[in-house]
PDB file of C-alpha atoms in Angstrom:
ATOM      1  CA  MET A   1    -169.336 108.565 189.254  1.00 73.00           C
ATOM      2  CA  THR A   2    -171.721 111.280 190.345  1.00 83.00           C
ATOM      3  CA  ALA A   3    -174.306 110.635 193.053  1.00 86.00           C
ATOM      4  CA  ARG A   4    -177.012 110.915 190.389  1.00 86.00           C
ATOM      5  CA  ALA A   5    -175.352 108.234 188.224  1.00 85.00           C
ATOM      6  CA  VAL A   6    -175.065 105.894 191.216  1.00 87.00           C
ATOM      7  CA  TRP A   7    -178.721 106.487 192.080  1.00 86.00           C
ATOM      8  CA  LEU A   8    -179.815 105.711 188.528  1.00 85.00           C
ATOM      9  CA  HIS A   9    -177.941 102.401 188.539  1.00 87.00           C
ATOM     10  CA  LEU A  10    -179.562 101.373 191.818  1.00 89.00           C
ATOM     11  CA  ARG A  11    -182.833 101.321 189.842  1.00 90.00           C
ATOM     12  CA  VAL A  12    -184.889 101.671 193.014  1.00 89.00           C
ATOM     13  CA  PRO A  13    -188.150 102.379 191.111  1.00 86.00           C
ATOM     14  CA  PHE A  14    -187.781  98.953 189.464  1.00 85.00           C
ATOM     15  CA  SER A  15    -188.503  97.414 192.872  1.00 88.00           C
ATOM     16  CA  PHE A  16    -192.124  98.452 192.290  1.00 90.00           C
ATOM     17  CA  PHE A  17    -192.444  95.615 189.774  1.00 90.00           C
ATOM     18  CA  LEU A  18    -191.260  93.093 192.392  1.00 93.00           C
ATOM     19  CA  LEU A  19    -193.477  94.440 195.186  1.00 96.00           C
ATOM     20  CA  PRO A  20    -196.415  92.103 194.394  1.00 96.00           C
ATOM     21  CA  VAL A  21    -194.472  89.247 196.016  1.00 97.00           C
ATOM     22  CA  PHE A  22    -194.392  91.197 199.285  1.00 97.00           C
ATOM     23  CA  TRP A  23    -198.068  92.245 199.105  1.00 97.00           C
ATOM     24  CA  PHE A  24    -199.073  88.656 198.336  1.00 97.00           C
ATOM     25  CA  ALA A  25    -197.172  87.353 201.378  1.00 96.00           C
ATOM     26  CA  LEU A  26    -198.613  90.092 203.588  1.00 96.00           C
ATOM     27  CA  SER A  27    -202.161  89.492 202.375  1.00 95.00           C
ATOM     28  CA  GLN A  28    -201.873  85.797 203.291  1.00 94.00           C
ATOM     29  CA  SER A  29    -200.262  86.394 206.694  1.00 91.00           C
ATOM     30  CA  PRO A  30    -202.199  85.126 209.722  1.00 85.00           C
ATOM     31  CA  GLN A  31    -200.275  87.054 212.395  1.00 81.00           C
ATOM     32  CA  SER A  32    -198.267  89.766 210.661  1.00 79.00           C
ATOM     33  CA  ASP A  33    -196.533  92.438 212.696  1.00 86.00           C
ATOM     34  CA  THR A  34    -196.666  95.915 211.152  1.00 90.00           C
ATOM     35  CA  GLY A  35    -193.204  96.882 212.345  1.00 92.00           C
ATOM     36  CA  ARG A  36    -191.619  93.674 211.047  1.00 94.00           C
ATOM     37  CA  ALA A  37    -193.476  93.968 207.748  1.00 95.00           C
ATOM     38  CA  LEU A  38    -192.251  97.528 207.231  1.00 96.00           C
ATOM     39  CA  ALA A  39    -188.664  96.564 208.070  1.00 96.00           C
ATOM     40  CA  VAL A  40    -188.762  93.578 205.706  1.00 97.00           C
ATOM     41  CA  VAL A  41    -190.097  95.521 202.722  1.00 96.00           C
ATOM     42  CA  LEU A  42    -187.589  98.355 203.223  1.00 97.00           C
ATOM     43  CA  ILE A  43    -184.611  96.005 203.585  1.00 97.00           C
ATOM     44  CA  ILE A  44    -185.534  93.986 200.501  1.00 97.00           C
ATOM     45  CA  HIS A  45    -186.624  96.801 198.201  1.00 96.00           C
ATOM     46  CA  LEU A  46    -184.357  99.668 199.271  1.00 95.00           C
ATOM     47  CA  LEU A  47    -181.207  97.701 200.108  1.00 96.00           C
ATOM     48  CA  LEU A  48    -181.098  94.118 198.792  1.00 96.00           C
ATOM     49  CA  TYR A  49    -182.528  94.681 195.311  1.00 95.00           C
ATOM     50  CA  PRO A  50    -180.691  97.988 194.655  1.00 95.00           C
ATOM     51  CA  ALA A  51    -177.425  96.344 195.766  1.00 95.00           C
ATOM     52  CA  SER A  52    -178.037  93.552 193.264  1.00 93.00           C
ATOM     53  CA  ASN A  53    -178.841  96.074 190.519  1.00 91.00           C
ATOM     54  CA  ALA A  54    -175.698  98.079 191.231  1.00 90.00           C
ATOM     55  CA  TYR A  55    -173.483  94.999 191.226  1.00 91.00           C
ATOM     56  CA  ASN A  56    -175.052  93.826 187.969  1.00 87.00           C
ATOM     57  CA  SER A  57    -174.547  97.242 186.360  1.00 85.00           C
ATOM     58  CA  TYR A  58    -170.914  97.357 187.465  1.00 85.00           C
ATOM     59  CA  TYR A  59    -170.050  94.070 185.762  1.00 84.00           C
ATOM     60  CA  ASP A  60    -172.287  94.484 182.717  1.00 77.00           C
ATOM     61  CA  LYS A  61    -171.231  98.064 181.919  1.00 75.00           C
ATOM     62  CA  ASP A  62    -174.246  98.333 179.634  1.00 66.00           C
ATOM     63  CA  GLU A  63    -174.273 100.912 176.890  1.00 60.00           C
ATOM     64  CA  GLY A  64    -177.797 100.097 175.723  1.00 58.00           C
ATOM     65  CA  SER A  65    -181.110 100.124 177.588  1.00 61.00           C
ATOM     66  CA  ILE A  66    -181.386  98.076 180.793  1.00 63.00           C
ATOM     67  CA  GLY A  67    -184.166  97.743 183.342  1.00 59.00           C
ATOM     68  CA  ILE A  68    -185.825 101.140 183.547  1.00 63.00           C
ATOM     69  CA  LEU A  69    -182.748 102.961 182.185  1.00 66.00           C
ATOM     70  CA  GLU A  70    -183.014 103.796 178.512  1.00 67.00           C
ATOM     71  CA  THR A  71    -179.546 105.409 178.494  1.00 75.00           C
ATOM     72  CA  PRO A  72    -177.509 104.118 181.471  1.00 77.00           C
ATOM     73  CA  PRO A  73    -174.618 106.376 182.566  1.00 80.00           C
ATOM     74  CA  PRO A  74    -171.033 104.986 182.558  1.00 80.00           C
ATOM     75  CA  VAL A  75    -169.945 103.092 185.662  1.00 81.00           C
ATOM     76  CA  ASP A  76    -166.755 102.858 187.699  1.00 86.00           C
ATOM     77  CA  ARG A  77    -165.489 101.142 190.852  1.00 90.00           C
ATOM     78  CA  THR A  78    -167.701 103.388 193.008  1.00 92.00           C
ATOM     79  CA  LEU A  79    -170.729 101.317 192.068  1.00 91.00           C
ATOM     80  CA  PHE A  80    -168.995  98.136 193.215  1.00 92.00           C
ATOM     81  CA  TYR A  81    -168.409  99.563 196.695  1.00 94.00           C
ATOM     82  CA  VAL A  82    -171.937 100.951 196.910  1.00 94.00           C
ATOM     83  CA  ALA A  83    -173.358  97.506 196.115  1.00 94.00           C
ATOM     84  CA  TRP A  84    -171.332  95.870 198.889  1.00 94.00           C
ATOM     85  CA  GLY A  85    -172.170  98.677 201.304  1.00 96.00           C
ATOM     86  CA  LEU A  86    -175.904  98.237 200.764  1.00 96.00           C
ATOM     87  CA  ASP A  87    -175.573  94.475 201.231  1.00 96.00           C
ATOM     88  CA  ILE A  88    -173.764  94.920 204.542  1.00 96.00           C
ATOM     89  CA  VAL A  89    -176.364  97.394 205.839  1.00 97.00           C
ATOM     90  CA  ALA A  90    -179.117  94.959 204.805  1.00 97.00           C
ATOM     91  CA  LEU A  91    -177.477  92.139 206.767  1.00 97.00           C
ATOM     92  CA  VAL A  92    -177.002  94.288 209.876  1.00 97.00           C
ATOM     93  CA  LEU A  93    -180.619  95.427 209.850  1.00 97.00           C
ATOM     94  CA  GLY A  94    -181.815  91.929 208.945  1.00 96.00           C
ATOM     95  CA  ALA A  95    -180.273  90.614 212.164  1.00 96.00           C
ATOM     96  CA  PHE A  96    -183.014  92.442 214.067  1.00 95.00           C
ATOM     97  CA  ILE A  97    -185.601  90.415 212.108  1.00 96.00           C
ATOM     98  CA  GLY A  98    -184.069  87.003 212.755  1.00 94.00           C
ATOM     99  CA  TRP A  99    -181.449  84.533 211.547  1.00 95.00           C
ATOM    100  CA  PRO A 100    -183.639  82.934 208.834  1.00 95.00           C
ATOM    101  CA  PHE A 101    -184.067  86.365 207.234  1.00 96.00           C
ATOM    102  CA  VAL A 102    -180.311  87.021 207.443  1.00 97.00           C
ATOM    103  CA  LEU A 103    -179.702  83.637 205.804  1.00 96.00           C
ATOM    104  CA  TYR A 104    -182.087  84.599 203.000  1.00 96.00           C
ATOM    105  CA  LEU A 105    -180.261  87.912 202.490  1.00 96.00           C
ATOM    106  CA  LEU A 106    -176.910  86.106 202.359  1.00 96.00           C
ATOM    107  CA  ILE A 107    -178.130  83.500 199.876  1.00 95.00           C
ATOM    108  CA  TYR A 108    -179.845  86.040 197.646  1.00 95.00           C
ATOM    109  CA  GLY A 109    -176.860  88.393 197.716  1.00 93.00           C
ATOM    110  CA  THR A 110    -174.443  85.578 196.885  1.00 93.00           C
ATOM    111  CA  ILE A 111    -176.529  84.252 194.004  1.00 93.00           C
ATOM    112  CA  SER A 112    -177.082  87.749 192.571  1.00 90.00           C
ATOM    113  CA  LYS A 113    -173.317  88.292 192.537  1.00 91.00           C
ATOM    114  CA  ALA A 114    -172.707  84.927 190.897  1.00 91.00           C
ATOM    115  CA  TYR A 115    -175.274  85.967 188.284  1.00 88.00           C
ATOM    116  CA  SER A 116    -173.163  88.951 187.168  1.00 85.00           C
ATOM    117  CA  ASN A 117    -169.573  88.325 188.227  1.00 85.00           C
ATOM    118  CA  ASP A 118    -167.230  87.704 185.287  1.00 82.00           C
ATOM    119  CA  ARG A 119    -165.671  84.608 186.887  1.00 85.00           C
ATOM    120  CA  ILE A 120    -168.986  82.789 187.360  1.00 88.00           C
ATOM    121  CA  ARG A 121    -171.591  84.732 185.395  1.00 86.00           C
ATOM    122  CA  LEU A 122    -174.703  82.609 185.680  1.00 87.00           C
ATOM    123  CA  LYS A 123    -176.191  85.070 183.221  1.00 83.00           C
ATOM    124  CA  LYS A 124    -174.351  83.226 180.443  1.00 84.00           C
ATOM    125  CA  TYR A 125    -176.412  80.093 181.044  1.00 89.00           C
ATOM    126  CA  PRO A 126    -179.925  80.818 179.756  1.00 91.00           C
ATOM    127  CA  ILE A 127    -182.031  78.103 181.395  1.00 94.00           C
ATOM    128  CA  LEU A 128    -180.118  78.143 184.684  1.00 94.00           C
ATOM    129  CA  SER A 129    -180.251  81.937 185.019  1.00 92.00           C
ATOM    130  CA  TRP A 130    -183.951  81.955 184.110  1.00 94.00           C
ATOM    131  CA  LEU A 131    -184.729  79.393 186.810  1.00 95.00           C
ATOM    132  CA  VAL A 132    -182.486  81.125 189.354  1.00 94.00           C
ATOM    133  CA  VAL A 133    -184.101  84.539 188.859  1.00 93.00           C
ATOM    134  CA  GLY A 134    -187.617  83.100 188.914  1.00 95.00           C
ATOM    135  CA  THR A 135    -186.967  81.028 192.019  1.00 95.00           C
ATOM    136  CA  PHE A 136    -185.053  83.599 194.065  1.00 94.00           C
ATOM    137  CA  GLN A 137    -187.012  86.750 193.195  1.00 94.00           C
ATOM    138  CA  GLY A 138    -190.263  84.803 193.224  1.00 95.00           C
ATOM    139  CA  GLY A 139    -190.686  81.722 195.380  1.00 96.00           C
ATOM    140  CA  LEU A 140    -187.824  82.120 197.859  1.00 96.00           C
ATOM    141  CA  THR A 141    -188.587  85.789 198.453  1.00 97.00           C
ATOM    142  CA  TYR A 142    -192.255  84.959 199.055  1.00 97.00           C
ATOM    143  CA  LEU A 143    -191.445  82.231 201.590  1.00 97.00           C
ATOM    144  CA  MET A 144    -188.871  84.249 203.504  1.00 96.00           C
ATOM    145  CA  THR A 145    -191.068  87.353 203.514  1.00 96.00           C
ATOM    146  CA  TYR A 146    -193.965  85.262 204.807  1.00 96.00           C
ATOM    147  CA  GLN A 147    -191.745  83.729 207.481  1.00 96.00           C
ATOM    148  CA  ALA A 148    -190.204  87.044 208.549  1.00 95.00           C
ATOM    149  CA  ILE A 149    -193.334  89.163 208.872  1.00 95.00           C
ATOM    150  CA  ASN A 150    -195.122  86.436 210.832  1.00 93.00           C
ATOM    151  CA  ASN A 151    -192.044  85.323 212.814  1.00 92.00           C
ATOM    152  CA  LEU A 152    -192.832  81.705 211.989  1.00 92.00           C
ATOM    153  CA  PRO A 153    -190.625  78.630 212.435  1.00 92.00           C
ATOM    154  CA  LEU A 154    -189.079  77.486 209.159  1.00 92.00           C
ATOM    155  CA  ARG A 155    -191.037  74.225 209.272  1.00 93.00           C
ATOM    156  CA  ALA A 156    -194.234  76.252 208.735  1.00 91.00           C
ATOM    157  CA  LEU A 157    -193.045  76.972 205.198  1.00 93.00           C
ATOM    158  CA  ALA A 158    -193.438  73.307 204.298  1.00 93.00           C
ATOM    159  CA  ASP A 159    -197.238  73.616 204.403  1.00 94.00           C
ATOM    160  CA  PRO A 160    -198.891  73.187 200.988  1.00 95.00           C
ATOM    161  CA  ARG A 161    -200.519  76.626 200.863  1.00 95.00           C
ATOM    162  CA  PRO A 162    -197.385  78.798 201.202  1.00 96.00           C
ATOM    163  CA  LEU A 163    -195.537  76.426 198.890  1.00 97.00           C
ATOM    164  CA  LEU A 164    -198.227  76.835 196.220  1.00 97.00           C
ATOM    165  CA  ALA A 165    -198.123  80.618 196.643  1.00 97.00           C
ATOM    166  CA  ALA A 166    -194.333  80.524 196.248  1.00 97.00           C
ATOM    167  CA  LEU A 167    -194.698  78.459 193.071  1.00 97.00           C
ATOM    168  CA  LEU A 168    -197.143  81.016 191.651  1.00 97.00           C
ATOM    169  CA  CYS A 169    -194.689  83.847 192.345  1.00 97.00           C
ATOM    170  CA  THR A 170    -191.980  81.849 190.590  1.00 97.00           C
ATOM    171  CA  LEU A 171    -194.187  81.248 187.541  1.00 97.00           C
ATOM    172  CA  ASN A 172    -194.960  84.972 187.325  1.00 95.00           C
ATOM    173  CA  LEU A 173    -191.249  85.764 187.263  1.00 95.00           C
ATOM    174  CA  LEU A 174    -190.534  83.000 184.739  1.00 96.00           C
ATOM    175  CA  ALA A 175    -193.162  84.565 182.466  1.00 95.00           C
ATOM    176  CA  ILE A 176    -191.987  88.168 182.676  1.00 93.00           C
ATOM    177  CA  TYR A 177    -188.200  87.802 183.000  1.00 92.00           C
ATOM    178  CA  PRO A 178    -187.438  86.830 179.375  1.00 93.00           C
ATOM    179  CA  ILE A 179    -189.714  89.673 178.232  1.00 93.00           C
ATOM    180  CA  THR A 180    -187.412  92.134 180.039  1.00 88.00           C
ATOM    181  CA  GLN A 181    -184.531  90.759 177.915  1.00 87.00           C
ATOM    182  CA  VAL A 182    -186.266  90.781 174.557  1.00 89.00           C
ATOM    183  CA  TYR A 183    -184.927  94.184 173.461  1.00 87.00           C
ATOM    184  CA  GLN A 184    -181.355  93.455 174.658  1.00 85.00           C
ATOM    185  CA  HIS A 185    -180.329  90.795 172.147  1.00 85.00           C
ATOM    186  CA  ASP A 186    -177.664  92.927 170.461  1.00 80.00           C
ATOM    187  CA  GLU A 187    -176.214  94.097 173.782  1.00 77.00           C
ATOM    188  CA  ASP A 188    -176.186  90.572 175.221  1.00 78.00           C
ATOM    189  CA  SER A 189    -174.663  89.191 172.029  1.00 79.00           C
ATOM    190  CA  ARG A 190    -171.861  91.765 172.219  1.00 77.00           C
ATOM    191  CA  ARG A 191    -170.971  90.538 175.725  1.00 74.00           C
ATOM    192  CA  GLY A 192    -171.347  86.858 174.794  1.00 76.00           C
ATOM    193  CA  ASP A 193    -174.338  86.287 177.090  1.00 77.00           C
ATOM    194  CA  LEU A 194    -176.815  83.730 175.793  1.00 85.00           C
ATOM    195  CA  THR A 195    -179.842  84.874 177.772  1.00 87.00           C
ATOM    196  CA  MET A 196    -183.118  82.964 177.883  1.00 92.00           C
ATOM    197  CA  SER A 197    -184.680  85.435 175.458  1.00 92.00           C
ATOM    198  CA  ARG A 198    -181.809  85.028 172.984  1.00 91.00           C
ATOM    199  CA  LEU A 199    -182.095  81.249 173.284  1.00 93.00           C
ATOM    200  CA  LEU A 200    -185.833  81.323 172.640  1.00 93.00           C
ATOM    201  CA  GLY A 201    -185.721  84.003 169.954  1.00 92.00           C
ATOM    202  CA  ILE A 202    -188.043  87.000 169.921  1.00 92.00           C
ATOM    203  CA  ARG A 203    -191.212  85.088 169.027  1.00 94.00           C
ATOM    204  CA  GLY A 204    -190.258  82.229 171.337  1.00 94.00           C
ATOM    205  CA  THR A 205    -189.896  84.688 174.220  1.00 95.00           C
ATOM    206  CA  PHE A 206    -193.541  85.657 173.840  1.00 95.00           C
ATOM    207  CA  VAL A 207    -194.670  82.037 173.540  1.00 96.00           C
ATOM    208  CA  CYS A 208    -192.745  81.199 176.724  1.00 95.00           C
ATOM    209  CA  ALA A 209    -194.491  84.071 178.535  1.00 95.00           C
ATOM    210  CA  ILE A 210    -197.891  82.785 177.401  1.00 96.00           C
ATOM    211  CA  VAL A 211    -197.148  79.249 178.624  1.00 97.00           C
ATOM    212  CA  MET A 212    -195.789  80.381 182.009  1.00 96.00           C
ATOM    213  CA  PHE A 213    -198.588  82.874 182.518  1.00 95.00           C
ATOM    214  CA  GLY A 214    -201.142  80.212 181.603  1.00 96.00           C
ATOM    215  CA  LEU A 215    -199.692  77.893 184.249  1.00 97.00           C
ATOM    216  CA  SER A 216    -199.723  80.760 186.750  1.00 97.00           C
ATOM    217  CA  VAL A 217    -203.379  81.580 186.086  1.00 96.00           C
ATOM    218  CA  THR A 218    -204.306  77.911 186.442  1.00 97.00           C
ATOM    219  CA  GLY A 219    -202.440  77.797 189.737  1.00 97.00           C
ATOM    220  CA  TYR A 220    -204.240  80.896 191.032  1.00 97.00           C
ATOM    221  CA  TYR A 221    -207.558  79.274 190.175  1.00 97.00           C
ATOM    222  CA  PHE A 222    -206.726  76.363 192.487  1.00 96.00           C
ATOM    223  CA  TYR A 223    -205.147  78.614 195.128  1.00 97.00           C
ATOM    224  CA  PHE A 224    -208.296  80.736 195.385  1.00 96.00           C
ATOM    225  CA  GLU A 225    -210.507  77.661 194.852  1.00 94.00           C
ATOM    226  CA  GLY A 226    -212.242  79.281 191.899  1.00 93.00           C
ATOM    227  CA  GLY A 227    -213.647  82.029 194.109  1.00 93.00           C
ATOM    228  CA  SER A 228    -214.122  85.751 193.548  1.00 95.00           C
ATOM    229  CA  PRO A 229    -210.436  86.694 194.203  1.00 96.00           C
ATOM    230  CA  PHE A 230    -209.466  84.677 191.125  1.00 97.00           C
ATOM    231  CA  TYR A 231    -211.841  86.598 188.853  1.00 97.00           C
ATOM    232  CA  MET A 232    -210.790  89.855 190.470  1.00 97.00           C
ATOM    233  CA  LEU A 233    -207.195  88.983 189.562  1.00 97.00           C
ATOM    234  CA  LEU A 234    -208.188  88.409 185.937  1.00 96.00           C
ATOM    235  CA  GLY A 235    -209.885  91.804 185.878  1.00 97.00           C
ATOM    236  CA  TYR A 236    -206.821  93.589 187.242  1.00 97.00           C
ATOM    237  CA  LEU A 237    -204.580  91.869 184.691  1.00 96.00           C
ATOM    238  CA  LEU A 238    -206.851  92.479 181.699  1.00 97.00           C
ATOM    239  CA  PRO A 239    -205.059  95.698 180.546  1.00 96.00           C
ATOM    240  CA  ALA A 240    -201.652  93.968 180.704  1.00 96.00           C
ATOM    241  CA  ALA A 241    -202.973  90.903 178.870  1.00 95.00           C
ATOM    242  CA  GLY A 242    -204.565  93.067 176.181  1.00 96.00           C
ATOM    243  CA  PHE A 243    -201.387  95.049 175.609  1.00 96.00           C
ATOM    244  CA  PHE A 244    -199.289  91.866 175.587  1.00 95.00           C
ATOM    245  CA  LEU A 245    -201.397  90.256 172.860  1.00 96.00           C
ATOM    246  CA  PHE A 246    -201.345  93.458 170.777  1.00 96.00           C
ATOM    247  CA  TRP A 247    -197.575  93.746 171.204  1.00 95.00           C
ATOM    248  CA  PHE A 248    -197.093  90.078 170.307  1.00 95.00           C
ATOM    249  CA  TRP A 249    -199.099  90.634 167.121  1.00 96.00           C
ATOM    250  CA  GLN A 250    -196.831  93.569 166.254  1.00 94.00           C
ATOM    251  CA  VAL A 251    -193.635  91.666 167.017  1.00 93.00           C
ATOM    252  CA  TYR A 252    -194.808  88.612 165.084  1.00 92.00           C
ATOM    253  CA  HIS A 253    -194.932  90.757 161.947  1.00 92.00           C
ATOM    254  CA  ASP A 254    -191.958  93.007 162.748  1.00 91.00           C
ATOM    255  CA  ALA A 255    -189.245  91.895 165.184  1.00 89.00           C
ATOM    256  CA  GLY A 256    -188.143  95.525 165.461  1.00 87.00           C
ATOM    257  CA  LYS A 257    -191.230  96.186 167.603  1.00 90.00           C
ATOM    258  CA  ALA A 258    -189.562  94.287 170.459  1.00 89.00           C
ATOM    259  CA  SER A 259    -188.372  97.587 171.861  1.00 89.00           C
ATOM    260  CA  PHE A 260    -187.306  98.887 175.276  1.00 87.00           C
ATOM    261  CA  ARG A 261    -190.306 101.195 175.583  1.00 89.00           C
ATOM    262  CA  SER A 262    -192.828  98.484 174.746  1.00 92.00           C
ATOM    263  CA  ALA A 263    -191.197  96.130 177.245  1.00 90.00           C
ATOM    264  CA  MET A 264    -191.408  98.834 179.915  1.00 90.00           C
ATOM    265  CA  ARG A 265    -195.088  99.482 179.116  1.00 92.00           C
ATOM    266  CA  MET A 266    -195.765  95.756 179.414  1.00 92.00           C
ATOM    267  CA  THR A 267    -193.877  95.538 182.718  1.00 91.00           C
ATOM    268  CA  LEU A 268    -195.617  98.643 184.067  1.00 92.00           C
ATOM    269  CA  LEU A 269    -199.102  97.373 183.240  1.00 95.00           C
ATOM    270  CA  ALA A 270    -198.382  93.970 184.778  1.00 94.00           C
ATOM    271  CA  GLY A 271    -196.836  95.603 187.847  1.00 94.00           C
ATOM    272  CA  LEU A 272    -199.757  97.976 188.332  1.00 96.00           C
ATOM    273  CA  GLY A 273    -202.274  95.155 187.945  1.00 96.00           C
ATOM    274  CA  LEU A 274    -200.570  92.779 190.382  1.00 96.00           C
ATOM    275  CA  ASN A 275    -199.821  95.468 192.974  1.00 97.00           C
ATOM    276  CA  ALA A 276    -203.415  96.706 192.835  1.00 97.00           C
ATOM    277  CA  PHE A 277    -204.801  93.180 193.110  1.00 97.00           C
ATOM    278  CA  PHE A 278    -202.723  92.119 196.108  1.00 96.00           C
ATOM    279  CA  LEU A 279    -203.317  95.437 197.883  1.00 96.00           C
ATOM    280  CA  THR A 280    -207.055  94.928 197.373  1.00 96.00           C
ATOM    281  CA  LEU A 281    -206.719  91.358 198.632  1.00 95.00           C
ATOM    282  CA  LEU A 282    -204.783  92.613 201.658  1.00 93.00           C
ATOM    283  CA  TRP A 283    -207.529  95.122 202.446  1.00 93.00           C
ATOM    284  CA  LEU A 284    -210.277  92.499 202.042  1.00 90.00           C
ATOM    285  CA  ASN A 285    -208.486  89.914 204.193  1.00 86.00           C
ATOM    286  CA  HIS A 286    -207.747  92.346 207.022  1.00 78.00           C
ATOM    287  CA  SER A 287    -210.837  94.538 207.002  1.00 71.00           C
TER     288      SER A 287
END
């Protein structure tokens, strides 16, 4: 594999769509340390997530569109070694943050490998894989980011407020994850993977997103106690919600509209809205 092909399969830009979890944790942090926060975000988004993407690409060997790659290049064993190398570097650097963060990196790395590896392949089990992705990329990442950047004891994570925030992150991921699979039905069928989106069907995927997003919005209302941050969140998400409803109307009448490019537009709008909201919240809470 060329260096460019390896870089493409790391899908580093895709980490942008998962950044809201970090910004949310940082915005709610009572005693965050800038150096620790910077180290945590770099380890997660430049090492942990790209390692997971590379490992997934190696075992999937996709020929159709995946993630942000419309035409993924062929893979070989190089990608396997790169994935493990990034994981090892993440663990070494994570040791300077603390053992709870290292434990998180180990658990996440192990689960992400079980998700793709041919011998286990959690990806074949639609409901389990959906819950695993939502929980680990959402709630667990929020809690361990919150713990790491504030250097808190683990027992502090049992407080209701961080637990509710973690649940909201999980619901967001449960809403968007099947949408990222909606254009891959043929590819997943070829490999024998019954993903959540395939289980739900194309229309069902959109209904699931509406239900999960509705629960998430309700949760944010209680989290922000019906105050101005909640309505600010709705404003930031309005473009994504508008596009989603328009796209759903298109797909309802023509399943062929469930395309890679539309899914990426949806993901981009949601990512921009959530990143902008939590950055604004961070500025307001620390100004």
